[in-house]
Short mmCIF file of C-alpha atoms in Angstrom, two decimals:
data_model
loop_
_atom_site.label_atom_id
_atom_site.label_comp_id
_atom_site.label_asym_id
_atom_site.label_seq_id
_atom_site.Cartn_x
_atom_site.Cartn_y
_atom_site.Cartn_z
CA MET A 1 -3.34 31.73 33.66
CA ASN A 2 -4.57 28.32 32.54
CA THR A 3 -7.72 29.89 31.13
CA ALA A 4 -5.70 32.38 29.12
CA THR A 5 -3.44 29.66 27.78
CA ALA A 6 -6.42 27.57 26.80
CA SER A 7 -8.05 30.51 25.05
CA LEU A 8 -4.86 31.24 23.15
CA ALA A 9 -4.57 27.61 22.06
CA HIS A 10 -8.20 27.64 20.94
CA ALA A 11 -7.66 30.82 18.96
CA GLY A 12 -4.60 29.31 17.30
CA SER A 13 -6.60 26.26 16.39
CA ALA A 14 -9.39 28.38 14.95
CA ASN A 15 -6.97 30.33 12.74
CA ARG A 16 -4.99 27.29 11.64
CA THR A 17 -5.27 26.16 8.01
CA ARG A 18 -6.00 22.50 7.22
CA LYS A 19 -3.98 22.04 4.04
CA ARG A 20 -2.57 18.74 5.28
CA PHE A 21 -5.98 17.16 4.75
CA ALA A 22 -6.05 18.30 1.12
CA ILE A 23 -2.65 16.62 0.70
CA LEU A 24 -4.08 13.46 2.30
CA ALA A 25 -7.03 13.56 -0.09
CA MET A 26 -4.60 13.58 -3.01
CA LEU A 27 -2.73 10.63 -1.53
CA PHE A 28 -6.01 8.73 -1.26
CA VAL A 29 -6.99 9.48 -4.86
CA VAL A 30 -3.57 8.59 -6.24
CA THR A 31 -3.38 5.35 -4.25
CA THR A 32 -6.87 4.40 -5.45
CA ILE A 33 -5.75 4.83 -9.07
CA ASN A 34 -2.53 2.96 -8.23
CA TYR A 35 -4.43 -0.14 -7.13
CA ALA A 36 -6.99 0.19 -9.92
CA ASP A 37 -4.17 0.13 -12.48
CA ARG A 38 -2.79 -3.01 -10.84
CA ALA A 39 -6.19 -4.62 -11.35
CA THR A 40 -6.65 -3.69 -15.02
CA LEU A 41 -5.25 -6.99 -16.28
CA SER A 42 -7.34 -8.95 -13.77
CA ILE A 43 -10.49 -7.43 -15.26
CA ALA A 44 -9.41 -7.50 -18.92
CA GLY A 45 -7.56 -10.82 -18.61
CA PRO A 46 -10.36 -13.28 -19.48
CA ALA A 47 -11.29 -11.49 -22.72
CA LEU A 48 -7.66 -10.80 -23.59
CA SER A 49 -6.53 -14.38 -23.05
CA LYS A 50 -9.44 -15.65 -25.12
CA GLU A 51 -8.56 -13.35 -28.01
CA LEU A 52 -4.88 -14.28 -27.87
CA GLY A 53 -5.63 -17.95 -27.31
CA ILE A 54 -3.20 -18.24 -24.37
CA ASP A 55 -3.60 -20.62 -21.47
CA ALA A 56 -3.77 -20.07 -17.71
CA VAL A 57 -0.08 -20.82 -17.19
CA THR A 58 0.95 -18.10 -19.62
CA MET A 59 -1.47 -15.67 -17.99
CA GLY A 60 0.04 -16.57 -14.65
CA TYR A 61 3.48 -15.54 -15.85
CA ILE A 62 2.07 -12.29 -17.20
CA PHE A 63 0.34 -11.60 -13.88
CA SER A 64 3.62 -12.19 -12.04
CA ALA A 65 5.48 -9.54 -14.04
CA PHE A 66 4.14 -6.70 -11.90
CA GLY A 67 5.11 -8.31 -8.59
CA TRP A 68 8.68 -9.10 -9.56
CA SER A 69 9.53 -5.64 -10.84
CA TYR A 70 7.64 -3.91 -8.02
CA VAL A 71 9.80 -5.67 -5.44
CA ILE A 72 13.07 -5.29 -7.38
CA ALA A 73 12.55 -1.54 -7.85
CA GLN A 74 11.68 -0.72 -4.23
CA LEU A 75 15.18 0.22 -3.07
CA PRO A 76 16.07 2.26 -6.18
CA GLY A 77 12.70 3.99 -5.85
CA GLY A 78 13.38 4.82 -2.21
CA TRP A 79 16.79 6.23 -3.09
CA LEU A 80 15.21 8.44 -5.76
CA LEU A 81 12.76 9.78 -3.19
CA ASP A 82 15.55 10.65 -0.77
CA ARG A 83 17.61 12.21 -3.56
CA PHE A 84 15.02 14.23 -5.48
CA GLY A 85 12.09 14.56 -3.08
CA SER A 86 8.60 13.12 -2.95
CA LYS A 87 6.70 15.55 -5.16
CA LEU A 88 8.79 15.23 -8.33
CA VAL A 89 9.51 11.50 -8.08
CA TYR A 90 5.86 10.67 -7.33
CA ALA A 91 4.61 12.80 -10.24
CA CYS A 92 7.01 11.05 -12.61
CA SER A 93 5.97 7.69 -11.17
CA ILE A 94 2.25 8.37 -11.77
CA CYS A 95 2.83 9.59 -15.31
CA ILE A 96 5.16 6.75 -16.31
CA TRP A 97 3.05 3.91 -14.93
CA SER A 98 -0.01 5.48 -16.60
CA VAL A 99 1.75 5.63 -19.96
CA PHE A 100 2.68 1.95 -19.68
CA THR A 101 -0.91 1.15 -18.66
CA LEU A 102 -2.19 3.03 -21.71
CA LEU A 103 0.23 1.19 -24.01
CA GLN A 104 -1.20 -2.17 -22.93
CA GLY A 105 -4.33 -1.25 -24.87
CA GLY A 106 -2.16 -1.24 -27.98
CA ILE A 107 -1.63 -4.99 -27.66
CA SER A 108 -4.88 -5.28 -29.64
CA PHE A 109 -2.97 -4.21 -32.78
CA ILE A 110 -0.51 -7.13 -32.61
CA THR A 111 -2.79 -9.99 -31.56
CA ALA A 112 -2.09 -11.76 -34.85
CA ASN A 113 1.41 -12.49 -33.55
CA VAL A 114 0.64 -14.19 -30.23
CA GLY A 115 4.27 -14.58 -29.19
CA LEU A 116 5.03 -10.90 -29.71
CA ALA A 117 1.80 -9.91 -27.95
CA VAL A 118 2.62 -12.01 -24.89
CA VAL A 119 6.19 -10.74 -24.63
CA THR A 120 5.06 -7.13 -25.07
CA LEU A 121 2.31 -7.48 -22.47
CA PHE A 122 4.72 -9.07 -19.99
CA ALA A 123 7.24 -6.26 -20.57
CA LEU A 124 4.63 -3.53 -20.11
CA ARG A 125 3.32 -5.09 -16.90
CA PHE A 126 6.91 -5.37 -15.67
CA LEU A 127 7.44 -1.68 -16.40
CA VAL A 128 4.19 -0.71 -14.63
CA GLY A 129 5.41 -2.51 -11.51
CA ALA A 130 8.79 -0.78 -11.62
CA ALA A 131 7.19 2.64 -12.14
CA GLU A 132 4.80 2.14 -9.22
CA ALA A 133 7.59 1.17 -6.82
CA PRO A 134 8.12 4.64 -5.25
CA SER A 135 4.41 5.19 -4.55
CA PHE A 136 3.96 3.77 -1.06
CA PRO A 137 7.34 4.89 0.28
CA ALA A 138 6.40 8.36 -1.02
CA ASN A 139 3.05 8.14 0.77
CA GLY A 140 4.89 7.38 4.00
CA ARG A 141 7.32 10.26 3.50
CA ILE A 142 4.59 12.77 2.75
CA VAL A 143 2.53 11.73 5.78
CA ALA A 144 5.64 11.98 7.97
CA SER A 145 6.31 15.52 6.72
CA TRP A 146 2.73 16.82 6.87
CA PHE A 147 1.19 15.15 9.94
CA PRO A 148 2.01 15.30 13.65
CA ALA A 149 2.41 11.96 15.43
CA ASN A 150 -1.08 12.05 16.94
CA GLU A 151 -2.68 12.28 13.47
CA ARG A 152 -0.23 10.10 11.57
CA GLY A 153 -1.98 6.80 12.27
CA THR A 154 -5.27 8.03 10.84
CA ALA A 155 -3.56 9.62 7.83
CA SER A 156 -1.60 6.44 7.04
CA ALA A 157 -4.69 4.28 7.51
CA ILE A 158 -6.70 6.46 5.13
CA PHE A 159 -4.23 6.32 2.25
CA ASN A 160 -3.66 2.61 2.88
CA SER A 161 -7.41 1.95 2.85
CA ALA A 162 -7.55 3.21 -0.73
CA GLN A 163 -6.53 -0.30 -1.83
CA TYR A 164 -9.92 -1.58 -0.64
CA PHE A 165 -11.79 1.40 -2.07
CA ALA A 166 -10.18 0.79 -5.47
CA THR A 167 -11.64 -2.73 -5.58
CA VAL A 168 -15.11 -1.57 -4.65
CA LEU A 169 -15.18 1.39 -7.06
CA PHE A 170 -13.15 0.41 -10.10
CA ALA A 171 -13.70 -3.34 -10.44
CA PRO A 172 -17.38 -2.88 -11.47
CA LEU A 173 -16.48 0.16 -13.60
CA MET A 174 -13.71 -1.62 -15.48
CA GLY A 175 -15.95 -4.65 -15.88
CA TRP A 176 -18.59 -2.46 -17.53
CA ILE A 177 -15.99 -0.82 -19.80
CA THR A 178 -14.72 -4.24 -20.89
CA HIS A 179 -18.25 -5.47 -21.55
CA SER A 180 -19.30 -2.34 -23.46
CA TYR A 181 -16.17 -1.31 -25.35
CA GLY A 182 -13.75 -4.24 -25.26
CA TRP A 183 -10.70 -5.01 -23.13
CA PRO A 184 -8.31 -2.47 -24.75
CA ALA A 185 -10.57 0.36 -23.56
CA VAL A 186 -9.84 -0.47 -19.92
CA PHE A 187 -6.14 0.24 -20.37
CA VAL A 188 -6.76 3.38 -22.42
CA VAL A 189 -9.22 4.91 -19.93
CA MET A 190 -7.12 4.14 -16.86
CA GLY A 191 -3.91 5.28 -18.55
CA LEU A 192 -5.36 8.63 -19.60
CA LEU A 193 -6.86 9.13 -16.14
CA GLY A 194 -3.45 8.61 -14.55
CA ILE A 195 -1.67 11.01 -16.91
CA VAL A 196 -4.18 13.74 -16.07
CA LEU A 197 -3.76 12.94 -12.37
CA SER A 198 0.02 13.42 -12.57
CA LEU A 199 -0.55 16.97 -13.81
CA VAL A 200 -3.04 17.66 -11.01
CA TRP A 201 -0.49 16.29 -8.53
CA MET A 202 2.20 18.74 -9.66
CA LYS A 203 -0.25 21.61 -9.33
CA THR A 204 -1.67 20.78 -5.90
CA VAL A 205 1.00 18.96 -3.85
CA HIS A 206 3.76 20.86 -2.08
CA THR A 207 6.05 20.46 0.91
CA PRO A 208 4.73 22.01 4.15
CA LYS A 209 7.10 25.00 3.92
CA SER A 210 6.50 25.64 0.22
CA HIS A 211 2.71 25.24 0.13
CA PRO A 212 1.17 28.60 -0.87
CA GLY A 213 -1.95 28.00 1.22
CA VAL A 214 -0.51 26.86 4.54
CA ASN A 215 -0.22 29.42 7.31
CA ALA A 216 2.31 29.69 10.13
CA ALA A 217 -0.16 28.34 12.69
CA GLU A 218 -0.59 25.05 10.86
CA LEU A 219 3.13 24.78 10.14
CA ASP A 220 3.98 25.37 13.80
CA TYR A 221 1.33 22.89 14.91
CA ILE A 222 2.52 20.00 12.74
CA ALA A 223 6.20 20.72 13.44
CA ALA A 224 5.59 20.79 17.21
CA GLY A 225 3.78 17.44 16.88
CA GLY A 226 6.76 15.75 15.26
CA ALA A 227 6.13 16.29 11.53
CA LEU A 228 9.38 16.30 9.53
CA VAL A 229 8.56 19.58 7.77
CA ASN A 230 12.10 20.00 6.41
CA MET A 231 12.26 16.53 4.84
CA ASP A 232 12.02 17.58 1.21
CA GLN A 233 13.37 21.11 1.49
CA PRO A 234 16.36 21.81 -0.80
CA GLY A 235 19.63 21.83 1.11
CA THR A 236 18.36 19.86 4.08
CA GLN A 237 19.97 16.70 5.34
CA SER A 238 17.20 14.46 4.05
CA ARG A 239 18.03 15.57 0.49
CA SER A 240 21.84 15.91 0.65
CA PHE A 241 22.89 13.34 3.23
CA ALA A 242 21.79 10.13 1.54
CA PRO A 243 23.30 10.56 -1.94
CA ASN A 244 26.83 11.20 -0.70
CA THR A 245 27.29 8.17 1.52
CA PRO A 246 27.21 4.40 0.97
CA LYS A 247 23.66 3.04 0.65
CA LEU A 248 24.69 -0.48 1.61
CA GLY A 249 25.86 0.81 4.97
CA TYR A 250 22.45 2.33 5.61
CA ILE A 251 20.64 -0.82 4.54
CA LYS A 252 22.86 -2.85 6.85
CA GLN A 253 21.96 -0.56 9.74
CA LEU A 254 18.23 -0.87 9.00
CA LEU A 255 18.39 -4.66 8.72
CA GLY A 256 20.52 -4.86 11.87
CA ASN A 257 17.95 -3.06 14.00
CA ARG A 258 15.66 -5.42 15.91
CA MET A 259 12.72 -3.02 16.00
CA LEU A 260 12.76 -2.38 12.25
CA MET A 261 13.26 -6.04 11.37
CA GLY A 262 10.22 -6.90 13.49
CA VAL A 263 8.23 -4.30 11.60
CA TYR A 264 9.48 -5.53 8.21
CA ILE A 265 8.75 -9.20 8.88
CA GLY A 266 5.39 -8.29 10.37
CA GLN A 267 4.52 -6.44 7.18
CA TYR A 268 5.39 -9.48 5.09
CA CYS A 269 2.95 -11.53 7.16
CA ILE A 270 0.20 -8.89 6.99
CA THR A 271 0.62 -8.53 3.22
CA THR A 272 0.22 -12.30 2.90
CA LEU A 273 -3.38 -11.78 3.98
CA THR A 274 -3.81 -9.03 1.40
CA TYR A 275 -2.64 -11.20 -1.46
CA PHE A 276 -4.80 -14.10 -0.37
CA PHE A 277 -7.86 -11.90 -0.78
CA LEU A 278 -6.56 -10.36 -4.01
CA THR A 279 -5.74 -13.67 -5.69
CA TRP A 280 -7.23 -16.84 -4.22
CA PHE A 281 -10.34 -15.70 -2.38
CA PRO A 282 -12.64 -15.53 -5.46
CA VAL A 283 -11.30 -18.92 -6.54
CA TYR A 284 -12.04 -20.26 -3.06
CA LEU A 285 -15.65 -19.08 -3.34
CA VAL A 286 -16.08 -20.77 -6.72
CA LYS A 287 -14.12 -23.99 -6.22
CA GLU A 288 -14.67 -24.68 -2.54
CA ARG A 289 -18.06 -23.06 -1.94
CA GLY A 290 -19.74 -23.65 -5.30
CA MET A 291 -20.59 -20.05 -6.17
CA SER A 292 -20.89 -18.82 -9.72
CA ILE A 293 -18.14 -16.56 -11.03
CA LEU A 294 -20.60 -13.65 -11.22
CA ASN A 295 -21.70 -14.08 -7.61
CA ALA A 296 -18.13 -14.56 -6.43
CA GLY A 297 -17.16 -11.24 -8.04
CA PHE A 298 -19.79 -9.35 -6.07
CA VAL A 299 -19.21 -11.30 -2.87
CA ALA A 300 -15.46 -10.66 -3.01
CA ALA A 301 -16.20 -6.93 -2.68
CA LEU A 302 -17.75 -7.43 0.77
CA PRO A 303 -14.44 -8.17 2.54
CA ALA A 304 -12.93 -5.19 0.72
CA ILE A 305 -15.62 -2.92 2.18
CA CYS A 306 -14.97 -4.35 5.63
CA GLY A 307 -11.23 -3.95 5.14
CA PHE A 308 -11.78 -0.29 4.25
CA ALA A 309 -13.84 0.27 7.42
CA GLY A 310 -11.29 -1.56 9.55
CA GLY A 311 -8.42 0.38 8.03
CA VAL A 312 -9.90 3.77 8.83
CA LEU A 313 -10.98 2.64 12.31
CA GLY A 314 -7.51 1.34 13.11
CA GLY A 315 -5.96 4.71 12.42
CA LEU A 316 -8.62 6.56 14.41
CA VAL A 317 -8.19 4.25 17.42
CA SER A 318 -4.41 4.52 17.33
CA ASP A 319 -4.41 8.32 17.22
CA ALA A 320 -7.14 8.52 19.88
CA LEU A 321 -4.92 6.50 22.21
CA LEU A 322 -2.06 8.93 21.56
CA ARG A 323 -4.26 11.91 22.36
CA GLN A 324 -5.25 10.23 25.63
CA GLY A 325 -1.60 10.25 26.62
CA LYS A 326 -0.82 6.60 25.85
CA SER A 327 2.63 5.77 24.55
CA LEU A 328 3.33 5.57 20.83
CA THR A 329 4.18 1.90 21.29
CA LEU A 330 0.81 1.06 22.87
CA ALA A 331 -1.14 3.24 20.44
CA ARG A 332 0.32 1.57 17.35
CA LYS A 333 0.54 -2.01 18.61
CA THR A 334 -2.98 -2.31 20.05
CA PRO A 335 -4.92 -2.11 16.73
CA ILE A 336 -2.30 -4.24 14.99
CA VAL A 337 -2.44 -7.07 17.52
CA ILE A 338 -6.23 -7.03 17.84
CA GLY A 339 -6.66 -6.84 14.07
CA MET A 340 -4.35 -9.74 13.33
CA LEU A 341 -6.03 -11.88 15.99
CA LEU A 342 -9.39 -11.16 14.34
CA SER A 343 -7.89 -12.22 11.00
CA THR A 344 -7.18 -15.71 12.33
CA SER A 345 -10.95 -16.25 12.48
CA MET A 346 -10.80 -17.37 8.83
CA ILE A 347 -9.81 -20.83 10.08
CA LEU A 348 -13.41 -21.22 11.26
CA CYS A 349 -14.41 -21.47 7.59
CA ASN A 350 -12.94 -24.97 7.60
CA TYR A 351 -15.67 -26.04 10.00
CA VAL A 352 -18.83 -24.48 8.53
CA ASP A 353 -20.93 -25.34 5.47
CA SER A 354 -23.06 -22.24 4.97
CA ALA A 355 -21.76 -19.94 2.24
CA ALA A 356 -23.32 -16.96 4.01
CA VAL A 357 -21.47 -17.78 7.22
CA VAL A 358 -18.22 -18.19 5.27
CA VAL A 359 -18.62 -14.74 3.73
CA ALA A 360 -19.38 -13.26 7.17
CA ILE A 361 -16.28 -14.88 8.68
CA MET A 362 -14.08 -13.74 5.81
CA SER A 363 -15.47 -10.22 6.11
CA LEU A 364 -14.56 -10.23 9.81
CA ALA A 365 -11.08 -11.50 8.96
CA PHE A 366 -10.52 -8.78 6.39
CA PHE A 367 -11.91 -6.17 8.79
CA GLY A 368 -9.22 -7.32 11.20
CA LYS A 369 -6.61 -7.12 8.48
CA GLY A 370 -7.62 -3.52 7.81
CA LEU A 371 -7.66 -2.69 11.52
CA GLY A 372 -4.11 -3.97 11.88
CA ALA A 373 -2.73 -2.40 8.71
CA LEU A 374 -0.84 0.39 10.48
CA GLY A 375 2.55 -0.57 9.13
CA TRP A 376 3.00 2.66 7.18
CA ALA A 377 2.22 4.70 10.28
CA VAL A 378 4.88 2.73 12.15
CA VAL A 379 7.35 3.31 9.32
CA SER A 380 6.64 7.05 9.49
CA ASP A 381 7.27 6.90 13.25
CA THR A 382 10.47 4.85 13.09
CA SER A 383 12.34 5.58 9.84
CA PRO A 384 15.55 7.64 10.05
CA LYS A 385 14.64 11.11 8.80
CA GLU A 386 17.67 11.19 6.46
CA ILE A 387 16.63 8.07 4.52
CA SER A 388 12.92 7.69 5.16
CA GLY A 389 12.39 6.86 1.48
CA LEU A 390 14.96 4.07 1.59
CA SER A 391 13.52 2.71 4.84
CA GLY A 392 9.99 2.78 3.44
CA ALA A 393 11.19 1.04 0.29
CA LEU A 394 12.87 -1.71 2.33
CA PHE A 395 9.66 -2.11 4.35
CA ASN A 396 7.63 -2.32 1.13
CA THR A 397 10.11 -4.81 -0.33
CA PHE A 398 9.56 -7.18 2.57
CA GLY A 399 5.81 -6.70 2.40
CA ASN A 400 5.33 -7.18 -1.32
CA THR A 401 7.55 -10.24 -1.47
CA ALA A 402 4.37 -11.85 -0.16
CA GLY A 403 2.81 -11.03 -3.52
CA ILE A 404 5.23 -13.50 -5.08
CA THR A 405 5.26 -16.21 -2.42
CA THR A 406 1.62 -16.29 -1.28
CA PRO A 407 -0.04 -17.34 -4.56
CA ILE A 408 2.64 -19.98 -5.13
CA VAL A 409 2.52 -21.50 -1.62
CA ILE A 410 -1.27 -21.58 -1.59
CA GLY A 411 -1.30 -23.17 -5.03
CA TYR A 412 0.96 -25.99 -3.85
CA LEU A 413 -1.13 -26.49 -0.69
CA ILE A 414 -4.33 -26.75 -2.71
CA LYS A 415 -2.76 -29.14 -5.20
CA GLY A 416 -1.25 -31.28 -2.44
CA THR A 417 -4.33 -31.52 -0.21
CA GLY A 418 -7.19 -31.14 -2.67
CA SER A 419 -8.85 -28.39 -0.61
CA PHE A 420 -8.34 -24.89 0.78
CA ASN A 421 -8.22 -26.00 4.42
CA ALA A 422 -4.44 -25.97 4.71
CA ALA A 423 -4.30 -22.70 2.75
CA LEU A 424 -6.53 -20.96 5.28
CA VAL A 425 -4.38 -22.28 8.11
CA PHE A 426 -1.29 -20.98 6.33
CA VAL A 427 -2.75 -17.48 5.93
CA ALA A 428 -3.99 -17.38 9.54
CA ALA A 429 -0.59 -18.55 10.76
CA ASN A 430 0.97 -15.53 9.08
CA ALA A 431 -1.38 -13.30 11.08
CA LEU A 432 -0.17 -14.96 14.28
CA VAL A 433 3.46 -14.48 13.28
CA ALA A 434 2.72 -10.77 12.77
CA VAL A 435 1.29 -10.64 16.31
CA CYS A 436 4.43 -12.28 17.68
CA CYS A 437 6.64 -9.82 15.79
CA TYR A 438 4.94 -6.81 17.33
CA LEU A 439 4.64 -8.29 20.81
CA PHE A 440 8.06 -9.92 21.18
CA VAL A 441 10.43 -8.50 18.55
CA VAL A 442 9.60 -4.85 17.81
CA GLY A 443 9.82 -3.58 21.39
CA GLU A 444 9.50 0.17 21.90
CA ILE A 445 8.40 2.06 18.80
CA ARG A 446 10.65 5.10 18.32
CA ARG A 447 12.57 6.84 15.55
CA PHE A 448 15.76 5.01 14.61
CA GLU A 449 18.88 7.18 14.57
CA LEU A 450 21.51 6.45 11.92
CA ARG A 451 25.16 6.10 12.75
CA LYS A 452 26.63 8.67 10.35
CA SER A 453 30.01 6.92 10.12
CA ALA A 454 28.51 3.84 8.42
#
């Protein structure tokens, strides 16, 4: 009897389609472009600021435009996802942010009026941030609908690791474009690439039940494993429930849940590490370690590579633990706790002089950050199925608030102490707070059920 059952299961596996992995590949590509578009101004900034004759303070305000709008638009973006579904909202998001990226290249036609150019650039960056707001909550929703629980950690880690891949792949490419064709070309190329990608998205991405290539075996497999296959189906609760009831009541329920608040605060702390590496790490290499700007640019890619490896490994380890019969709580928390503890190793940089050792330590720290970056998997596991977009948006709001606070806090610490020592302690302390959140606040990881009367 057992042999027959095993043979039947094997046959079902052999006949099962694998369309969910094609969907994951699209998520990875789109997220890579997402982060590359965020970095366009970082690459084009030096040449652009020189042409406009603007100082570092003005550039700082322009850089901040993305972060402010990205955070502000999270909750509206999540509501749109719950109301209209992931496919349509995401496609519109990709197209709109790409158009605004493309338009930034047009700043070259108004450089004679510096004030107008600065205001226009700030506004376009602000609009890019707002348009990108639904992207990560949509990623979480799509993974929750297409992947069973024992594959969800790997899937979430793969799309999340695209942020590291974008740095490694597109930073050198955009640098070459700027050098060869001028800074406006960066915005034009990336904008056109995104517009084309939005059309590809509409053609290739579907819900599990509407995908023309998925067979019943795969659909049954992912549904039996906990995938929310009905999430974006017309007429289901996830599409009709949220728009007809008060959103503030739902938000209050989410914020009032200890498990979710632990996850949200933990994500803020983890994202603090991300923004340290995205903003201050190259400056640290130049100012504190005496590297040239050229060398620092290449060296900064090494932690990104390690973060990518750690991110994929974290998902694989988490899902392997689930397949071994471990609880969801243990499977998700183990990589997160170990990864964040590894990230605290950056404090050791305060006690060494060798630049090579510093880079090795920072690479280890970023590997740990990648290993522990399973927040989106946890969100997929815990969000109420009726408002998973809103829950993901709230999670992303907490996380990306670190993009506003981290550069500012570190700047004050550097100015006040004259070195990066306190800044590294600050970043490492955030990793420890994340560990405490998952060990002592989150508790059991399970799907949160809404009270419908709220």
